[in-house]
CSV table of C-alpha atoms in Angstrom, one decimal:
chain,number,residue,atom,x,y,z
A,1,UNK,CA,-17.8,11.5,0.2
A,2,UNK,CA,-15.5,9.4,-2.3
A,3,UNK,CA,-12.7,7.8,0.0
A,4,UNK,CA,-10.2,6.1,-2.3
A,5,UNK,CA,-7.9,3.7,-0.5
A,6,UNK,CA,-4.5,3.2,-2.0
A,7,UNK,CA,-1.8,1.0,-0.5
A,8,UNK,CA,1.8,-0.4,-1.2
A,9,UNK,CA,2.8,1.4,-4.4
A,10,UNK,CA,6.6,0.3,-4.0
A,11,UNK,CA,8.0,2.8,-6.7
A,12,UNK,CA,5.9,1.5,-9.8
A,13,UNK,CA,5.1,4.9,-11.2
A,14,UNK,CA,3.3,3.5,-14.3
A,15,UNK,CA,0.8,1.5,-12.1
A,16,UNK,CA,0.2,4.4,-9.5
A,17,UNK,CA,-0.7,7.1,-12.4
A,18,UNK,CA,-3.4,4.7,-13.9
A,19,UNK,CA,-5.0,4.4,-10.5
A,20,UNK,CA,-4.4,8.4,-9.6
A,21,UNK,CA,-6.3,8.8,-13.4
A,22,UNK,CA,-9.2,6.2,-12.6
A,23,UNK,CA,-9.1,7.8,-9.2
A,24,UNK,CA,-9.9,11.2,-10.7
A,25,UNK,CA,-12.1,9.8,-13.3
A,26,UNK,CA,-14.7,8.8,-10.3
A,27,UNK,CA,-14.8,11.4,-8.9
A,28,UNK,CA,-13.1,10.9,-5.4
A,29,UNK,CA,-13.0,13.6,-2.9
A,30,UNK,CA,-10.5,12.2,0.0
A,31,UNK,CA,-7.2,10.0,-0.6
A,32,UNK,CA,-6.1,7.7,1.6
A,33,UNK,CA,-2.6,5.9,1.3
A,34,UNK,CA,-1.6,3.0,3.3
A,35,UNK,CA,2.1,2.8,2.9
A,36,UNK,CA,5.0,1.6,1.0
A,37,UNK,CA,5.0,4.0,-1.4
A,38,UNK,CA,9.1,4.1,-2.7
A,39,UNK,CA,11.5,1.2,-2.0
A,40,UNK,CA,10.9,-2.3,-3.8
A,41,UNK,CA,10.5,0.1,-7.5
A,42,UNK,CA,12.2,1.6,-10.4
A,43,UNK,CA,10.6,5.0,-9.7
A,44,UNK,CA,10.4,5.8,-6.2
A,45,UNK,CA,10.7,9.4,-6.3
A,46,UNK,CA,8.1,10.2,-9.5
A,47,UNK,CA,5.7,8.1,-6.9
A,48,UNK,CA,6.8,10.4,-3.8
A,49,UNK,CA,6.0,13.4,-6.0
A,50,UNK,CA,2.8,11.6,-7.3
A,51,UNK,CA,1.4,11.7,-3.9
A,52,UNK,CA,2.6,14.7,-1.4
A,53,UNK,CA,0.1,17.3,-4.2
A,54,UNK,CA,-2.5,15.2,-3.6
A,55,UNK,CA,-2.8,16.4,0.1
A,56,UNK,CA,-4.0,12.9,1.0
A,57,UNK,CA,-3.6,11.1,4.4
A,58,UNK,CA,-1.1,9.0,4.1
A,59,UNK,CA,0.8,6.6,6.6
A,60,UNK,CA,3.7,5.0,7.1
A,61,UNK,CA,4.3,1.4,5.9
A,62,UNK,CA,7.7,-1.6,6.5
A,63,UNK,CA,9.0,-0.2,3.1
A,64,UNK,CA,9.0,3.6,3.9
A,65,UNK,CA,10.9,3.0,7.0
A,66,UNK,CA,13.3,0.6,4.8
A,67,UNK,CA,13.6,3.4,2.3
A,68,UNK,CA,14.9,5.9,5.1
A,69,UNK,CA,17.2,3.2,7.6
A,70,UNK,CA,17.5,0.2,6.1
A,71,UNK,CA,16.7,-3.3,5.6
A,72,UNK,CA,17.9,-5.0,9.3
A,73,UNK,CA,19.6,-8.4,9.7
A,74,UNK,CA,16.2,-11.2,10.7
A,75,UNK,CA,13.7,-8.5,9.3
A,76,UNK,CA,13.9,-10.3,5.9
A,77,UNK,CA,15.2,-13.9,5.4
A,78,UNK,CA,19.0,-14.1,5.3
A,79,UNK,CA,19.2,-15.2,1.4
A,80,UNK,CA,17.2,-12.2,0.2
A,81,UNK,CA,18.9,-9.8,2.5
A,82,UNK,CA,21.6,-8.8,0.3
A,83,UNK,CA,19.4,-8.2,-2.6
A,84,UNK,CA,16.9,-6.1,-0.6
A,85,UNK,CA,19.8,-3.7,0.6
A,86,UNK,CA,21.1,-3.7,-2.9
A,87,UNK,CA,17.2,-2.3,-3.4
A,88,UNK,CA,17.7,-0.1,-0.6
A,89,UNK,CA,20.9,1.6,-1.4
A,90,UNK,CA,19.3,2.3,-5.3
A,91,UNK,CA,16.0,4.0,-3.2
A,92,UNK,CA,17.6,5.8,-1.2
A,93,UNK,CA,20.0,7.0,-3.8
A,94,UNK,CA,17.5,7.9,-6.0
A,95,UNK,CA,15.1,10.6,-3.3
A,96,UNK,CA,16.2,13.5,-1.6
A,97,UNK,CA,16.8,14.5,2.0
A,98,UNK,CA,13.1,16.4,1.8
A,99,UNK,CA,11.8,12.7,0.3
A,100,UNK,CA,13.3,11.0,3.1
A,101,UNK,CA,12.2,13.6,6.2
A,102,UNK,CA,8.7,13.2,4.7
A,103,UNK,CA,9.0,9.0,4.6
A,104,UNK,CA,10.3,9.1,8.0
A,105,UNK,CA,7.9,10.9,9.6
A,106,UNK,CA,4.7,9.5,8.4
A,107,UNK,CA,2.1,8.7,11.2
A,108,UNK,CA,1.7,4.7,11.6
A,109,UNK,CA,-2.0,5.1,12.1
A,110,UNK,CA,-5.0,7.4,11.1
A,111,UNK,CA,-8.7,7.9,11.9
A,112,UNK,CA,-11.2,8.8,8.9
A,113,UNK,CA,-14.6,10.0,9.9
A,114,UNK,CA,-17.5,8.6,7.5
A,115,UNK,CA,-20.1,9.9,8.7
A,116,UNK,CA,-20.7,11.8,11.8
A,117,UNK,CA,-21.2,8.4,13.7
A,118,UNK,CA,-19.3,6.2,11.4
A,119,UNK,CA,-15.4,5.9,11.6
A,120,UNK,CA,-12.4,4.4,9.6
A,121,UNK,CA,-9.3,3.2,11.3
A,122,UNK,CA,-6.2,2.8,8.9
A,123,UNK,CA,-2.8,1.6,9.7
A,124,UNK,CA,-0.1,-0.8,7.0
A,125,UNK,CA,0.4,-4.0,9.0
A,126,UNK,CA,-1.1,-4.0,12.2
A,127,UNK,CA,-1.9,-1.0,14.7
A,128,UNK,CA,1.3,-1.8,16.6
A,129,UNK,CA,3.6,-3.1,13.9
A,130,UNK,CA,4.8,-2.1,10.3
A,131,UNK,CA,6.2,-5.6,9.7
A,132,UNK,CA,3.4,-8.1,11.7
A,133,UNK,CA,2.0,-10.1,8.5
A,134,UNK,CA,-1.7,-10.7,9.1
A,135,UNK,CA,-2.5,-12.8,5.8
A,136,UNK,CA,-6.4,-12.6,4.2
A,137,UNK,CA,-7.5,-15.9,5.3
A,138,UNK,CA,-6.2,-14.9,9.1
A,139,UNK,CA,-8.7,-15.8,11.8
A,140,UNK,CA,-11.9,-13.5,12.8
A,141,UNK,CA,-10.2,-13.7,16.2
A,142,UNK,CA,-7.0,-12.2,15.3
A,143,UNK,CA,-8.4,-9.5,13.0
A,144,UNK,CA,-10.6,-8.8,15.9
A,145,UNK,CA,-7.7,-8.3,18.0
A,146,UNK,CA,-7.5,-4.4,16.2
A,147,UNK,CA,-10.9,-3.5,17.2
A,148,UNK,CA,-9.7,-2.5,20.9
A,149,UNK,CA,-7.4,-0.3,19.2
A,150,UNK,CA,-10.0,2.0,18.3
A,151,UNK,CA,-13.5,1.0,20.0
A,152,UNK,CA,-15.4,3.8,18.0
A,153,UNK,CA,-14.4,2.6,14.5
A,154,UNK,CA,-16.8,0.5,12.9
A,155,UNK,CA,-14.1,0.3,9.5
A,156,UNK,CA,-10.6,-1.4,9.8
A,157,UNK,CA,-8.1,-1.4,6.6
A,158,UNK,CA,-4.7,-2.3,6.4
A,159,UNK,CA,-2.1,-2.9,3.6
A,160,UNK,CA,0.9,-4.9,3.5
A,161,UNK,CA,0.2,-8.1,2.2
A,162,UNK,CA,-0.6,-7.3,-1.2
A,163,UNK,CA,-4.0,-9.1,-1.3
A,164,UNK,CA,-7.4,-7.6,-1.2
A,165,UNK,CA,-9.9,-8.7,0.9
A,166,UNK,CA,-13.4,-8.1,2.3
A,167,UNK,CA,-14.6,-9.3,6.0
A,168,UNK,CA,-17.8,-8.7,8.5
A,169,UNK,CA,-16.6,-9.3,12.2
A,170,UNK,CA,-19.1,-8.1,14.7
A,171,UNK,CA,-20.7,-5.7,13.5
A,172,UNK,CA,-17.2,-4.4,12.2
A,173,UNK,CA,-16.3,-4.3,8.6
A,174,UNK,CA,-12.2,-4.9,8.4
A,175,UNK,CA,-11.1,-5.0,4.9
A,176,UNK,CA,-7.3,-5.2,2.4
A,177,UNK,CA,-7.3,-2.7,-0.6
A,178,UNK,CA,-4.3,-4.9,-2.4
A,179,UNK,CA,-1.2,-3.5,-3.9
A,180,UNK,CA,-1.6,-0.8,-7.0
A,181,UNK,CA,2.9,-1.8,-7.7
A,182,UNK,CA,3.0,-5.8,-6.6
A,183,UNK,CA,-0.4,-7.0,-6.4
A,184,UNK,CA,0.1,-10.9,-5.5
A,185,UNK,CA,-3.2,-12.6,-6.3
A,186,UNK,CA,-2.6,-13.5,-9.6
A,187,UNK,CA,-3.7,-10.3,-11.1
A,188,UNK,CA,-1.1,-8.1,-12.3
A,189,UNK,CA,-3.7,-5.0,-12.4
A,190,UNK,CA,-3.4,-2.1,-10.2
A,191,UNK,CA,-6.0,-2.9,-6.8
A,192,UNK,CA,-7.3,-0.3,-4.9
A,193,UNK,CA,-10.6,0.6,-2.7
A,194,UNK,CA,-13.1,3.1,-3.7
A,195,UNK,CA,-14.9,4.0,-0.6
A,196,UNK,CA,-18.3,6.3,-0.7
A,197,UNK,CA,-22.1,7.1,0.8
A,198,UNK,CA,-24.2,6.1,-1.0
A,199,UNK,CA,-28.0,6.5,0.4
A,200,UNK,CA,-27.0,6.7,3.8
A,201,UNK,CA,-25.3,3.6,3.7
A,202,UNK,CA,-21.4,3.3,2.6
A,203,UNK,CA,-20.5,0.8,0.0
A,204,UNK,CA,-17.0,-0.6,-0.5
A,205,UNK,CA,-15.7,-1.2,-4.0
A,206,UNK,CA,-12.9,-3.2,-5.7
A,207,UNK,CA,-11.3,-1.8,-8.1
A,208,UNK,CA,-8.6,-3.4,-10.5
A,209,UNK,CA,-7.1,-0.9,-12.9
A,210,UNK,CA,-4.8,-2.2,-16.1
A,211,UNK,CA,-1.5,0.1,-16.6
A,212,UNK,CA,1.4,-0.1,-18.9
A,213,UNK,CA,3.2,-3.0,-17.5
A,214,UNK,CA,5.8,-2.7,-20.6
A,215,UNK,CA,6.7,0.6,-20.0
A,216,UNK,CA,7.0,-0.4,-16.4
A,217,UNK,CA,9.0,-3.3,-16.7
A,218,UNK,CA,11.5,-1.0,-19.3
A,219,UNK,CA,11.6,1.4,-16.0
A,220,UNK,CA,13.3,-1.3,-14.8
A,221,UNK,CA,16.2,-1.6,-17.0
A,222,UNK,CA,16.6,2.0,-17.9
A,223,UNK,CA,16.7,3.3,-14.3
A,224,UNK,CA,19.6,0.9,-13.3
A,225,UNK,CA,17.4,-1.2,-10.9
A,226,UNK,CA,19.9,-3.1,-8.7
A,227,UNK,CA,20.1,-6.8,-11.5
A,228,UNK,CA,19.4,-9.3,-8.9
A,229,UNK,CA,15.9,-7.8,-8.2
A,230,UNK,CA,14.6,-7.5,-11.8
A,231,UNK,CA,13.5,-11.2,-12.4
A,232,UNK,CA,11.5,-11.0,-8.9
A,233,UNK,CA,10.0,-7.7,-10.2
A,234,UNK,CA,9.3,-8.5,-14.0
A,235,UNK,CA,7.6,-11.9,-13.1
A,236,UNK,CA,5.1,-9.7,-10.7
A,237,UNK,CA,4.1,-7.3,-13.2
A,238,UNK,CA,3.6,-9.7,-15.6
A,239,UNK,CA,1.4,-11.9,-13.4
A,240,UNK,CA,0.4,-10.5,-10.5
A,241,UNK,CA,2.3,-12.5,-8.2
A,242,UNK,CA,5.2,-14.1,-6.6
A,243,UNK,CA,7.3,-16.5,-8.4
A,244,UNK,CA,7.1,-20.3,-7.3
């Protein structure tokens, strides 16, 4: 078994076809996609149609339910707010009513089996929360807080916070896959997980991928993305993370 781990993708088509191509090139049997796959991108629905073939699991992250509804008065800070609706409104605009029914109903949570004995439990921000933000260097108390969520797992993974990240709690392993569209650890590459038994024991990989950041960054401009987010999005593709 190959397991690779995908997460946050926000609409950057160039970024998500160099990791579906390394993906391939490894030989992966089983796809697993942790959310945000559309809103906060020039291309969200090339990246909607990248994934439903691909008959992964996938589950629902903060952005997907944005895409669909919204962004909500307080769930972003109130000088942002107008831009990310501005992003919103172009998302939404740009994916049909079968894009949207599929965004909507995603599961928030999903159980892998590794092994006959071994299990993986996957969810975006927290097992009762698309929009908790439970950052890498987060206590081993608080990640431990999931494992009661799912006794049996002995794997945790979660997205949203668009750093990658590896930690033994307990016997437990609880580990970030990164962001393939908005990676925000100072590497602009693509960052997923490539999961796989090896030997009878199951070895996690980080994998960085390099895309075409120009052509992504002229996605930006010849799609129409809404102005006031470009200079946000430009300065993370170039450099892998938020600006100062």
């Amino acid at each position: 078994m190959k397991l690779a781990i995908l997460s946050d993708i926000h609409g950057n088509e160039q970024a998500l076809k160099a990791v579906l191509e390394d993906v391939k090139d490894r030989g992966t049997t089983d796809i697993l996609v942790l959310g945000d796959i559309a809103y906060r991108g020039p291309k969200p629905k090339e990246c909607i149609d990248l994934i439903r073939p691909l008959r992964a699991k996938v589950i629902k992250g903060n952005a997907d339910a944005w895409a669909v509804r919204g962004v909500r008065e307080g769930e972003v800070p109130d000088n942002v707010l107008e831009m990310m609706q501005s992003e919103q409104t172009f998302t939404r605009s740009h994916i049909t009513e079968e894009d949207a029914d599929f965004l909507d109903k995603l599961p928030h949570t999903t159980e892998i089996p590794l092994t006959n004995k071994r299990q993986l439990f996957a969810f975006h921000a927290d097992p009762e929360s698309l929009f908790k933000v439970v950052p890498d260097d987060a206590s081993n108390e608080t990640l431990s807080e999931w494992f009661a969520h799912n006794p049996r797992a002995e794997f945790f993974t979660y997205g949203h916070i668009h750093l990658s990240h590896f930690r033994h709690i307990d016997g437990k392993k609880v580990f970030n896959p990164g962001s393939i569209g908005l990676p925000f650890d100072g590497d602009p590459r693509a960052s997923y997980v490539l999961l796989q038994k090896t030997a009878g024991e199951i070895q996690i990989e980080f994998r960085r991928v390099s895309y075409d950041v120009e052509k992504a960054l002229a996605d930006l401009t010849e799609t129409g993305y809404p102005q006031a987010a470009v200079p946000l999005l430009t300065h993370i593709y170039k450099f892998g993370e938020k600006p100062s």
